[in-house]
Amino acid sequence: MSLKKIAKQGLGLYKDLRRINIESLSSEENIKPLKIVGFVKYFNEGTNGNLERCLKHLSVFCDDLALCDDGSTDNSTEIAKKYTKNIIQLDTDFQREISHKQKLLEFTLSLDPDWIVWLDADETFDRIGELGGIRNLCNYGDKNNIDSFSFLYYNLWNGNAHYRVDELWHKLWKPKLWKNTGKLKFDIQDGLHLRQHPLGLKNDRRTNIKTLHYGFSSTEKIITKYETYKKHGQI
């Protein structure tokens, strides 16, 4: 085994040992008022039910939402308007997704959030995260000089009852909760699935709250994602 691989495994073990168990946080963490803003960029996620589920979920624990419509042609924006007026609309251009996320970030920061919680339209957190867990993490982060929290992806597969655990499917951690450090900015490059979180986050901690990904939860969604990635040279 190479030294690089050993070092990477060691870093992962270290991060896991420092993982925050949300059940161990005191209920007093909810005392301090914080402004949490949900951050979602979407394209044609209305008719498949993803956007409604995501925004309804975020509205439980967020004080406001900031959304970016990437030129949807379905009923996505009609659904979005039920949850917020904070919607920017851009032309469809998947190769410039990071540039679009930077514009959404600037818009989000104009709402003066303490914390920003990022979900894709086909994602939610688990019930623990929804019912106080995310807000508890924000307060814990403020008190302990933590500026982001990462969550393990659970890729639901061909339904909502099973998720993938083979190969790399159950090893992906993403920082979904960002403190407004005053230094947040995306590393803008063209392409799909590049760095999806902003620069300016230095102290990240893992948590046992789950990210549930519905993007592969039906045969139709699996085929759609495959065709999208293939079209843009990702396969």
PDB file of N, CA and C in Angstrom, residues 116-217:
ATOM      1  N   ILE A 116     -25.456  28.686   6.146  1.00  0.00           N
ATOM      2  CA  ILE A 116     -26.075  28.303   4.881  1.00  0.00           C
ATOM      3  C   ILE A 116     -26.109  26.784   4.812  1.00  0.00           C
ATOM      4  N   VAL A 117     -27.258  26.237   4.476  1.00  0.00           N
ATOM      5  CA  VAL A 117     -27.372  24.785   4.347  1.00  0.00           C
ATOM      6  C   VAL A 117     -27.666  24.458   2.885  1.00  0.00           C
ATOM      7  N   TRP A 118     -26.775  23.703   2.263  1.00  0.00           N
ATOM      8  CA  TRP A 118     -26.863  23.386   0.846  1.00  0.00           C
ATOM      9  C   TRP A 118     -27.417  21.980   0.642  1.00  0.00           C
ATOM     10  N   LEU A 119     -28.463  21.896  -0.156  1.00  0.00           N
ATOM     11  CA  LEU A 119     -28.957  20.610  -0.632  1.00  0.00           C
ATOM     12  C   LEU A 119     -29.204  20.712  -2.127  1.00  0.00           C
ATOM     13  N   ASP A 120     -28.940  19.627  -2.849  1.00  0.00           N
ATOM     14  CA  ASP A 120     -29.434  19.530  -4.209  1.00  0.00           C
ATOM     15  C   ASP A 120     -30.924  19.213  -4.139  1.00  0.00           C
ATOM     16  N   ALA A 121     -31.641  19.465  -5.224  1.00  0.00           N
ATOM     17  CA  ALA A 121     -33.090  19.308  -5.197  1.00  0.00           C
ATOM     18  C   ALA A 121     -33.529  17.865  -4.978  1.00  0.00           C
ATOM     19  N   ASP A 122     -32.636  16.893  -5.233  1.00  0.00           N
ATOM     20  CA  ASP A 122     -32.984  15.488  -5.029  1.00  0.00           C
ATOM     21  C   ASP A 122     -32.408  14.935  -3.727  1.00  0.00           C
ATOM     22  N   GLU A 123     -32.254  15.816  -2.729  1.00  0.00           N
ATOM     23  CA  GLU A 123     -31.682  15.402  -1.448  1.00  0.00           C
ATOM     24  C   GLU A 123     -32.516  15.925  -0.273  1.00  0.00           C
ATOM     25  N   THR A 124     -32.405  15.246   0.851  1.00  0.00           N
ATOM     26  CA  THR A 124     -32.863  15.758   2.141  1.00  0.00           C
ATOM     27  C   THR A 124     -31.892  15.227   3.194  1.00  0.00           C
ATOM     28  N   PHE A 125     -31.999  15.744   4.408  1.00  0.00           N
ATOM     29  CA  PHE A 125     -31.348  15.111   5.547  1.00  0.00           C
ATOM     30  C   PHE A 125     -32.333  14.108   6.149  1.00  0.00           C
ATOM     31  N   ASP A 126     -31.876  13.360   7.147  1.00  0.00           N
ATOM     32  CA  ASP A 126     -32.778  12.432   7.821  1.00  0.00           C
ATOM     33  C   ASP A 126     -33.669  13.184   8.813  1.00  0.00           C
ATOM     34  N   ARG A 127     -34.543  12.469   9.492  1.00  0.00           N
ATOM     35  CA  ARG A 127     -35.498  13.100  10.406  1.00  0.00           C
ATOM     36  C   ARG A 127     -34.805  13.777  11.584  1.00  0.00           C
ATOM     37  N   ILE A 128     -33.697  13.205  12.042  1.00  0.00           N
ATOM     38  CA  ILE A 128     -32.963  13.826  13.148  1.00  0.00           C
ATOM     39  C   ILE A 128     -32.452  15.199  12.728  1.00  0.00           C
ATOM     40  N   GLY A 129     -31.927  15.283  11.511  1.00  0.00           N
ATOM     41  CA  GLY A 129     -31.461  16.572  11.006  1.00  0.00           C
ATOM     42  C   GLY A 129     -32.590  17.566  10.851  1.00  0.00           C
ATOM     43  N   GLU A 130     -33.728  17.085  10.350  1.00  0.00           N
ATOM     44  CA  GLU A 130     -34.873  17.962  10.121  1.00  0.00           C
ATOM     45  C   GLU A 130     -35.447  18.506  11.426  1.00  0.00           C
ATOM     46  N   LEU A 131     -35.557  17.656  12.421  1.00  0.00           N
ATOM     47  CA  LEU A 131     -36.235  18.033  13.664  1.00  0.00           C
ATOM     48  C   LEU A 131     -35.259  18.544  14.717  1.00  0.00           C
ATOM     49  N   GLY A 132     -34.450  19.530  14.339  1.00  0.00           N
ATOM     50  CA  GLY A 132     -33.582  20.197  15.300  1.00  0.00           C
ATOM     51  C   GLY A 132     -32.105  19.923  15.170  1.00  0.00           C
ATOM     52  N   GLY A 133     -31.740  18.839  14.485  1.00  0.00           N
ATOM     53  CA  GLY A 133     -30.335  18.466  14.424  1.00  0.00           C
ATOM     54  C   GLY A 133     -29.464  19.478  13.699  1.00  0.00           C
ATOM     55  N   ILE A 134     -29.939  19.997  12.576  1.00  0.00           N
ATOM     56  CA  ILE A 134     -29.152  20.967  11.815  1.00  0.00           C
ATOM     57  C   ILE A 134     -28.966  22.246  12.614  1.00  0.00           C
ATOM     58  N   ARG A 135     -30.021  22.722  13.243  1.00  0.00           N
ATOM     59  CA  ARG A 135     -29.911  23.947  14.038  1.00  0.00           C
ATOM     60  C   ARG A 135     -28.985  23.729  15.247  1.00  0.00           C
ATOM     61  N   ASN A 136     -29.031  22.561  15.847  1.00  0.00           N
ATOM     62  CA  ASN A 136     -28.115  22.246  16.942  1.00  0.00           C
ATOM     63  C   ASN A 136     -26.664  22.312  16.487  1.00  0.00           C
ATOM     64  N   LEU A 137     -26.400  21.789  15.295  1.00  0.00           N
ATOM     65  CA  LEU A 137     -25.035  21.823  14.767  1.00  0.00           C
ATOM     66  C   LEU A 137     -24.553  23.254  14.568  1.00  0.00           C
ATOM     67  N   CYS A 138     -25.426  24.116  14.070  1.00  0.00           N
ATOM     68  CA  CYS A 138     -25.051  25.519  13.849  1.00  0.00           C
ATOM     69  C   CYS A 138     -24.637  26.177  15.164  1.00  0.00           C
ATOM     70  N   ASN A 139     -25.419  25.977  16.194  1.00  0.00           N
ATOM     71  CA  ASN A 139     -25.087  26.555  17.489  1.00  0.00           C
ATOM     72  C   ASN A 139     -23.803  25.957  18.060  1.00  0.00           C
ATOM     73  N   TYR A 140     -23.643  24.653  17.879  1.00  0.00           N
ATOM     74  CA  TYR A 140     -22.417  23.984  18.340  1.00  0.00           C
ATOM     75  C   TYR A 140     -21.208  24.527  17.577  1.00  0.00           C
ATOM     76  N   GLY A 141     -21.367  24.734  16.277  1.00  0.00           N
ATOM     77  CA  GLY A 141     -20.278  25.278  15.470  1.00  0.00           C
ATOM     78  C   GLY A 141     -19.883  26.667  15.915  1.00  0.00           C
ATOM     79  N   ASP A 142     -20.869  27.504  16.214  1.00  0.00           N
ATOM     80  CA  ASP A 142     -20.574  28.856  16.691  1.00  0.00           C
ATOM     81  C   ASP A 142     -19.775  28.832  17.985  1.00  0.00           C
ATOM     82  N   LYS A 143     -20.120  27.917  18.875  1.00  0.00           N
ATOM     83  CA  LYS A 143     -19.476  27.864  20.186  1.00  0.00           C
ATOM     84  C   LYS A 143     -18.084  27.228  20.142  1.00  0.00           C
ATOM     85  N   ASN A 144     -17.835  26.422  19.108  1.00  0.00           N
ATOM     86  CA  ASN A 144     -16.596  25.648  19.068  1.00  0.00           C
ATOM     87  C   ASN A 144     -15.709  25.959  17.867  1.00  0.00           C
ATOM     88  N   ASN A 145     -15.919  27.108  17.253  1.00  0.00           N
ATOM     89  CA  ASN A 145     -15.066  27.574  16.160  1.00  0.00           C
ATOM     90  C   ASN A 145     -15.017  26.581  14.997  1.00  0.00           C
ATOM     91  N   ILE A 146     -16.161  25.998  14.678  1.00  0.00           N
ATOM     92  CA  ILE A 146     -16.292  25.096  13.535  1.00  0.00           C
ATOM     93  C   ILE A 146     -17.055  25.838  12.459  1.00  0.00           C
ATOM     94  N   ASP A 147     -16.579  25.800  11.220  1.00  0.00           N
ATOM     95  CA  ASP A 147     -17.259  26.572  10.182  1.00  0.00           C
ATOM     96  C   ASP A 147     -17.886  25.739   9.075  1.00  0.00           C
ATOM     97  N   SER A 148     -17.854  24.415   9.182  1.00  0.00           N
ATOM     98  CA  SER A 148     -18.635  23.592   8.260  1.00  0.00           C
ATOM     99  C   SER A 148     -18.821  22.198   8.853  1.00  0.00           C
ATOM    100  N   PHE A 149     -19.874  21.522   8.383  1.00  0.00           N
ATOM    101  CA  PHE A 149     -20.162  20.160   8.812  1.00  0.00           C
ATOM    102  C   PHE A 149     -20.392  19.294   7.586  1.00  0.00           C
ATOM    103  N   SER A 150     -19.812  18.090   7.612  1.00  0.00           N
ATOM    104  CA  SER A 150     -19.946  17.154   6.502  1.00  0.00           C
ATOM    105  C   SER A 150     -20.879  16.003   6.872  1.00  0.00           C
ATOM    106  N   PHE A 151     -21.563  15.477   5.842  1.00  0.00           N
ATOM    107  CA  PHE A 151     -22.567  14.445   6.028  1.00  0.00           C
ATOM    108  C   PHE A 151     -22.312  13.306   5.049  1.00  0.00           C
ATOM    109  N   LEU A 152     -22.545  12.072   5.498  1.00  0.00           N
ATOM    110  CA  LEU A 152     -22.343  10.906   4.646  1.00  0.00           C
ATOM    111  C   LEU A 152     -23.551  10.707   3.739  1.00  0.00           C
ATOM    112  N   TYR A 153     -23.268  10.447   2.441  1.00  0.00           N
ATOM    113  CA  TYR A 153     -24.318  10.231   1.454  1.00  0.00           C
ATOM    114  C   TYR A 153     -24.883   8.825   1.554  1.00  0.00           C
ATOM    115  N   TYR A 154     -26.206   8.736   1.548  1.00  0.00           N
ATOM    116  CA  TYR A 154     -26.910   7.461   1.435  1.00  0.00           C
ATOM    117  C   TYR A 154     -27.651   7.485   0.104  1.00  0.00           C
ATOM    118  N   ASN A 155     -27.105   6.791  -0.892  1.00  0.00           N
ATOM    119  CA  ASN A 155     -27.663   6.785  -2.230  1.00  0.00           C
ATOM    120  C   ASN A 155     -28.781   5.752  -2.327  1.00  0.00           C
ATOM    121  N   LEU A 156     -30.028   6.212  -2.235  1.00  0.00           N
ATOM    122  CA  LEU A 156     -31.173   5.318  -2.369  1.00  0.00           C
ATOM    123  C   LEU A 156     -31.179   4.730  -3.773  1.00  0.00           C
ATOM    124  N   TRP A 157     -31.545   3.436  -3.871  1.00  0.00           N
ATOM    125  CA  TRP A 157     -31.402   2.744  -5.152  1.00  0.00           C
ATOM    126  C   TRP A 157     -32.677   2.008  -5.515  1.00  0.00           C
ATOM    127  N   ASN A 158     -33.261   2.384  -6.666  1.00  0.00           N
ATOM    128  CA  ASN A 158     -34.463   1.735  -7.198  1.00  0.00           C
ATOM    129  C   ASN A 158     -35.600   1.669  -6.182  1.00  0.00           C
ATOM    130  N   GLY A 159     -35.766   2.739  -5.414  1.00  0.00           N
ATOM    131  CA  GLY A 159     -36.808   2.811  -4.401  1.00  0.00           C
ATOM    132  C   GLY A 159     -36.259   3.527  -3.170  1.00  0.00           C
ATOM    133  N   ASN A 160     -37.111   3.701  -2.165  1.00  0.00           N
ATOM    134  CA  ASN A 160     -36.701   4.423  -0.970  1.00  0.00           C
ATOM    135  C   ASN A 160     -36.361   3.510   0.204  1.00  0.00           C
ATOM    136  N   ALA A 161     -36.337   2.205  -0.040  1.00  0.00           N
ATOM    137  CA  ALA A 161     -36.106   1.257   1.054  1.00  0.00           C
ATOM    138  C   ALA A 161     -34.678   0.722   1.092  1.00  0.00           C
ATOM    139  N   HIS A 162     -33.885   0.936   0.030  1.00  0.00           N
ATOM    140  CA  HIS A 162     -32.534   0.384  -0.030  1.00  0.00           C
ATOM    141  C   HIS A 162     -31.546   1.446  -0.497  1.00  0.00           C
ATOM    142  N   TYR A 163     -30.278   1.298  -0.062  1.00  0.00           N
ATOM    143  CA  TYR A 163     -29.235   2.210  -0.523  1.00  0.00           C
ATOM    144  C   TYR A 163     -27.972   1.416  -0.842  1.00  0.00           C
ATOM    145  N   ARG A 164     -27.134   1.996  -1.714  1.00  0.00           N
ATOM    146  CA  ARG A 164     -25.929   1.325  -2.179  1.00  0.00           C
ATOM    147  C   ARG A 164     -24.836   1.366  -1.116  1.00  0.00           C
ATOM    148  N   VAL A 165     -24.163   0.250  -0.921  1.00  0.00           N
ATOM    149  CA  VAL A 165     -23.023   0.197   0.005  1.00  0.00           C
ATOM    150  C   VAL A 165     -21.779  -0.375  -0.667  1.00  0.00           C
ATOM    151  N   ASP A 166     -21.867  -0.757  -1.944  1.00  0.00           N
ATOM    152  CA  ASP A 166     -20.744  -1.354  -2.637  1.00  0.00           C
ATOM    153  C   ASP A 166     -19.759  -0.301  -3.132  1.00  0.00           C
ATOM    154  N   GLU A 167     -18.518  -0.700  -3.289  1.00  0.00           N
ATOM    155  CA  GLU A 167     -17.443   0.125  -3.834  1.00  0.00           C
ATOM    156  C   GLU A 167     -17.420   1.511  -3.187  1.00  0.00           C
ATOM    157  N   LEU A 168     -17.509   2.570  -3.991  1.00  0.00           N
ATOM    158  CA  LEU A 168     -17.383   3.929  -3.450  1.00  0.00           C
ATOM    159  C   LEU A 168     -18.733   4.582  -3.139  1.00  0.00           C
ATOM    160  N   TRP A 169     -19.805   3.849  -3.280  1.00  0.00           N
ATOM    161  CA  TRP A 169     -21.135   4.436  -3.123  1.00  0.00           C
ATOM    162  C   TRP A 169     -21.421   4.902  -1.702  1.00  0.00           C
ATOM    163  N   HIS A 170     -20.787   4.314  -0.717  1.00  0.00           N
ATOM    164  CA  HIS A 170     -21.114   4.643   0.674  1.00  0.00           C
ATOM    165  C   HIS A 170     -19.893   5.208   1.409  1.00  0.00           C
ATOM    166  N   LYS A 171     -19.097   5.981   0.684  1.00  0.00           N
ATOM    167  CA  LYS A 171     -17.891   6.568   1.281  1.00  0.00           C
ATOM    168  C   LYS A 171     -17.801   8.066   1.019  1.00  0.00           C
ATOM    169  N   LEU A 172     -18.863   8.642   0.490  1.00  0.00           N
ATOM    170  CA  LEU A 172     -18.813  10.051   0.089  1.00  0.00           C
ATOM    171  C   LEU A 172     -19.322  10.966   1.197  1.00  0.00           C
ATOM    172  N   TRP A 173     -18.432  11.855   1.654  1.00  0.00           N
ATOM    173  CA  TRP A 173     -18.796  12.874   2.632  1.00  0.00           C
ATOM    174  C   TRP A 173     -18.789  14.236   1.939  1.00  0.00           C
ATOM    175  N   LYS A 174     -19.804  15.044   2.208  1.00  0.00           N
ATOM    176  CA  LYS A 174     -19.842  16.386   1.625  1.00  0.00           C
ATOM    177  C   LYS A 174     -20.195  17.416   2.692  1.00  0.00           C
ATOM    178  N   PRO A 175     -19.470  18.561   2.684  1.00  0.00           N
ATOM    179  CA  PRO A 175     -19.816  19.652   3.608  1.00  0.00           C
ATOM    180  C   PRO A 175     -21.074  20.372   3.129  1.00  0.00           C
ATOM    181  N   LYS A 176     -22.170  20.137   3.805  1.00  0.00           N
ATOM    182  CA  LYS A 176     -23.467  20.673   3.399  1.00  0.00           C
ATOM    183  C   LYS A 176     -23.901  21.871   4.241  1.00  0.00           C
ATOM    184  N   LEU A 177     -23.220  22.124   5.325  1.00  0.00           N
ATOM    185  CA  LEU A 177     -23.618  23.190   6.240  1.00  0.00           C
ATOM    186  C   LEU A 177     -22.437  24.132   6.422  1.00  0.00           C
ATOM    187  N   TRP A 178     -22.599  25.401   6.002  1.00  0.00           N
ATOM    188  CA  TRP A 178     -21.495  26.349   5.946  1.00  0.00           C
ATOM    189  C   TRP A 178     -21.762  27.554   6.835  1.00  0.00           C
ATOM    190  N   LYS A 179     -20.795  27.908   7.621  1.00  0.00           N
ATOM    191  CA  LYS A 179     -20.896  29.144   8.402  1.00  0.00           C
ATOM    192  C   LYS A 179     -20.572  30.334   7.492  1.00  0.00           C
ATOM    193  N   ASN A 180     -21.261  31.422   7.678  1.00  0.00           N
ATOM    194  CA  ASN A 180     -20.969  32.643   6.927  1.00  0.00           C
ATOM    195  C   ASN A 180     -19.722  33.285   7.523  1.00  0.00           C
ATOM    196  N   THR A 181     -18.569  32.884   7.009  1.00  0.00           N
ATOM    197  CA  THR A 181     -17.290  33.348   7.536  1.00  0.00           C
ATOM    198  C   THR A 181     -16.884  34.712   6.984  1.00  0.00           C
ATOM    199  N   GLY A 182     -17.614  35.189   5.980  1.00  0.00           N
ATOM    200  CA  GLY A 182     -17.232  36.424   5.305  1.00  0.00           C
ATOM    201  C   GLY A 182     -16.204  36.198   4.214  1.00  0.00           C
ATOM    202  N   LYS A 183     -15.820  34.923   4.011  1.00  0.00           N
ATOM    203  CA  LYS A 183     -14.795  34.598   3.012  1.00  0.00           C
ATOM    204  C   LYS A 183     -15.268  33.524   2.035  1.00  0.00           C
ATOM    205  N   LEU A 184     -16.554  33.284   1.962  1.00  0.00           N
ATOM    206  CA  LEU A 184     -17.064  32.217   1.116  1.00  0.00           C
ATOM    207  C   LEU A 184     -17.048  32.618  -0.356  1.00  0.00           C
ATOM    208  N   LYS A 185     -16.470  31.748  -1.177  1.00  0.00           N
ATOM    209  CA  LYS A 185     -16.412  31.987  -2.613  1.00  0.00           C
ATOM    210  C   LYS A 185     -16.096  30.679  -3.325  1.00  0.00           C
ATOM    211  N   PHE A 186     -16.794  30.410  -4.416  1.00  0.00           N
ATOM    212  CA  PHE A 186     -16.553  29.177  -5.161  1.00  0.00           C
ATOM    213  C   PHE A 186     -15.315  29.289  -6.045  1.00  0.00           C
ATOM    214  N   ASP A 187     -14.658  28.156  -6.226  1.00  0.00           N
ATOM    215  CA  ASP A 187     -13.542  28.045  -7.164  1.00  0.00           C
ATOM    216  C   ASP A 187     -14.141  27.789  -8.542  1.00  0.00           C
ATOM    217  N   ILE A 188     -14.354  28.845  -9.308  1.00  0.00           N
ATOM    218  CA  ILE A 188     -15.140  28.758 -10.536  1.00  0.00           C
ATOM    219  C   ILE A 188     -14.339  28.110 -11.669  1.00  0.00           C
ATOM    220  N   GLN A 189     -14.868  26.975 -12.161  1.00  0.00           N
ATOM    221  CA  GLN A 189     -14.336  26.288 -13.333  1.00  0.00           C
ATOM    222  C   GLN A 189     -15.514  25.727 -14.109  1.00  0.00           C
ATOM    223  N   ASP A 190     -15.310  25.465 -15.393  1.00  0.00           N
ATOM    224  CA  ASP A 190     -16.355  24.848 -16.200  1.00  0.00           C
ATOM    225  C   ASP A 190     -16.291  23.334 -16.057  1.00  0.00           C
ATOM    226  N   GLY A 191     -17.469  22.697 -16.071  1.00  0.00           N
ATOM    227  CA  GLY A 191     -17.535  21.245 -15.976  1.00  0.00           C
ATOM    228  C   GLY A 191     -18.584  20.807 -14.975  1.00  0.00           C
ATOM    229  N   LEU A 192     -18.854  19.495 -14.952  1.00  0.00           N
ATOM    230  CA  LEU A 192     -19.827  18.921 -14.028  1.00  0.00           C
ATOM    231  C   LEU A 192     -19.136  18.263 -12.837  1.00  0.00           C
ATOM    232  N   HIS A 193     -19.783  18.323 -11.695  1.00  0.00           N
ATOM    233  CA  HIS A 193     -19.339  17.656 -10.485  1.00  0.00           C
ATOM    234  C   HIS A 193     -17.896  18.000 -10.104  1.00  0.00           C
ATOM    235  N   LEU A 194     -17.613  19.283 -10.127  1.00  0.00           N
ATOM    236  CA  LEU A 194     -16.350  19.788  -9.606  1.00  0.00           C
ATOM    237  C   LEU A 194     -16.548  20.058  -8.122  1.00  0.00           C
ATOM    238  N   ARG A 195     -15.645  20.804  -7.501  1.00  0.00           N
ATOM    239  CA  ARG A 195     -15.782  21.128  -6.079  1.00  0.00           C
ATOM    240  C   ARG A 195     -17.101  21.869  -5.864  1.00  0.00           C
ATOM    241  N   GLN A 196     -18.000  21.273  -5.074  1.00  0.00           N
ATOM    242  CA  GLN A 196     -19.349  21.791  -4.942  1.00  0.00           C
ATOM    243  C   GLN A 196     -19.557  22.682  -3.716  1.00  0.00           C
ATOM    244  N   HIS A 197     -18.550  22.856  -2.897  1.00  0.00           N
ATOM    245  CA  HIS A 197     -18.666  23.737  -1.735  1.00  0.00           C
ATOM    246  C   HIS A 197     -17.645  24.866  -1.859  1.00  0.00           C
ATOM    247  N   PRO A 198     -17.902  25.992  -1.224  1.00  0.00           N
ATOM    248  CA  PRO A 198     -17.043  27.165  -1.419  1.00  0.00           C
ATOM    249  C   PRO A 198     -15.724  27.092  -0.666  1.00  0.00           C
ATOM    250  N   LEU A 199     -14.795  27.903  -1.114  1.00  0.00           N
ATOM    251  CA  LEU A 199     -13.572  28.142  -0.366  1.00  0.00           C
ATOM    252  C   LEU A 199     -13.930  28.982   0.859  1.00  0.00           C
ATOM    253  N   GLY A 200     -13.018  29.054   1.817  1.00  0.00           N
ATOM    254  CA  GLY A 200     -13.261  29.870   2.999  1.00  0.00           C
ATOM    255  C   GLY A 200     -13.793  29.086   4.173  1.00  0.00           C
ATOM    256  N   LEU A 201     -13.806  27.737   4.066  1.00  0.00           N
ATOM    257  CA  LEU A 201     -14.225  26.858   5.152  1.00  0.00           C
ATOM    258  C   LEU A 201     -13.000  26.067   5.597  1.00  0.00           C
ATOM    259  N   LYS A 202     -12.500  26.340   6.778  1.00  0.00           N
ATOM    260  CA  LYS A 202     -11.228  25.747   7.207  1.00  0.00           C
ATOM    261  C   LYS A 202     -11.388  24.631   8.231  1.00  0.00           C
ATOM    262  N   ASN A 203     -12.364  24.730   9.109  1.00  0.00           N
ATOM    263  CA  ASN A 203     -12.513  23.759  10.190  1.00  0.00           C
ATOM    264  C   ASN A 203     -13.804  22.982   9.998  1.00  0.00           C
ATOM    265  N   ASP A 204     -13.706  21.793   9.409  1.00  0.00           N
ATOM    266  CA  ASP A 204     -14.864  20.965   9.092  1.00  0.00           C
ATOM    267  C   ASP A 204     -14.934  19.778  10.055  1.00  0.00           C
ATOM    268  N   ARG A 205     -16.155  19.411  10.443  1.00  0.00           N
ATOM    269  CA  ARG A 205     -16.369  18.225  11.274  1.00  0.00           C
ATOM    270  C   ARG A 205     -17.446  17.348  10.665  1.00  0.00           C
ATOM    271  N   ARG A 206     -17.272  16.056  10.799  1.00  0.00           N
ATOM    272  CA  ARG A 206     -18.282  15.114  10.342  1.00  0.00           C
ATOM    273  C   ARG A 206     -19.371  14.948  11.400  1.00  0.00           C
ATOM    274  N   THR A 207     -20.551  14.543  10.959  1.00  0.00           N
ATOM    275  CA  THR A 207     -21.671  14.322  11.865  1.00  0.00           C
ATOM    276  C   THR A 207     -22.418  13.062  11.441  1.00  0.00           C
ATOM    277  N   ASN A 208     -23.179  12.489  12.368  1.00  0.00           N
ATOM    278  CA  ASN A 208     -23.904  11.256  12.055  1.00  0.00           C
ATOM    279  C   ASN A 208     -25.269  11.511  11.413  1.00  0.00           C
ATOM    280  N   ILE A 209     -25.635  12.769  11.188  1.00  0.00           N
ATOM    281  CA  ILE A 209     -26.846  13.052  10.416  1.00  0.00           C
ATOM    282  C   ILE A 209     -26.612  12.609   8.972  1.00  0.00           C
ATOM    283  N   LYS A 210     -27.593  11.962   8.377  1.00  0.00           N
ATOM    284  CA  LYS A 210     -27.451  11.395   7.037  1.00  0.00           C
ATOM    285  C   LYS A 210     -27.957  12.358   5.962  1.00  0.00           C
ATOM    286  N   THR A 211     -27.311  12.328   4.803  1.00  0.00           N
ATOM    287  CA  THR A 211     -27.857  12.953   3.597  1.00  0.00           C
ATOM    288  C   THR A 211     -28.492  11.853   2.759  1.00  0.00           C
ATOM    289  N   LEU A 212     -29.784  11.985   2.492  1.00  0.00           N
ATOM    290  CA  LEU A 212     -30.499  11.001   1.685  1.00  0.00           C
ATOM    291  C   LEU A 212     -30.579  11.513   0.248  1.00  0.00           C
ATOM    292  N   HIS A 213     -30.021  10.741  -0.676  1.00  0.00           N
ATOM    293  CA  HIS A 213     -29.969  11.141  -2.088  1.00  0.00           C
ATOM    294  C   HIS A 213     -30.964  10.301  -2.883  1.00  0.00           C
ATOM    295  N   TYR A 214     -31.961  10.973  -3.478  1.00  0.00           N
ATOM    296  CA  TYR A 214     -33.027  10.300  -4.217  1.00  0.00           C
ATOM    297  C   TYR A 214     -32.758  10.239  -5.720  1.00  0.00           C
ATOM    298  N   GLY A 215     -31.588  10.642  -6.141  1.00  0.00           N
ATOM    299  CA  GLY A 215     -31.294  10.738  -7.567  1.00  0.00           C
ATOM    300  C   GLY A 215     -31.267   9.421  -8.306  1.00  0.00           C
ATOM    301  N   PHE A 216     -31.109   8.297  -7.575  1.00  0.00           N
ATOM    302  CA  PHE A 216     -31.100   6.971  -8.191  1.00  0.00           C
ATOM    303  C   PHE A 216     -32.213   6.093  -7.625  1.00  0.00           C
ATOM    304  N   SER A 217     -33.278   6.722  -7.132  1.00  0.00           N
ATOM    305  CA  SER A 217     -34.311   5.976  -6.408  1.00  0.00           C
ATOM    306  C   SER A 217     -35.374   5.353  -7.316  1.00  0.00           C
TER     307      SER A 217
END
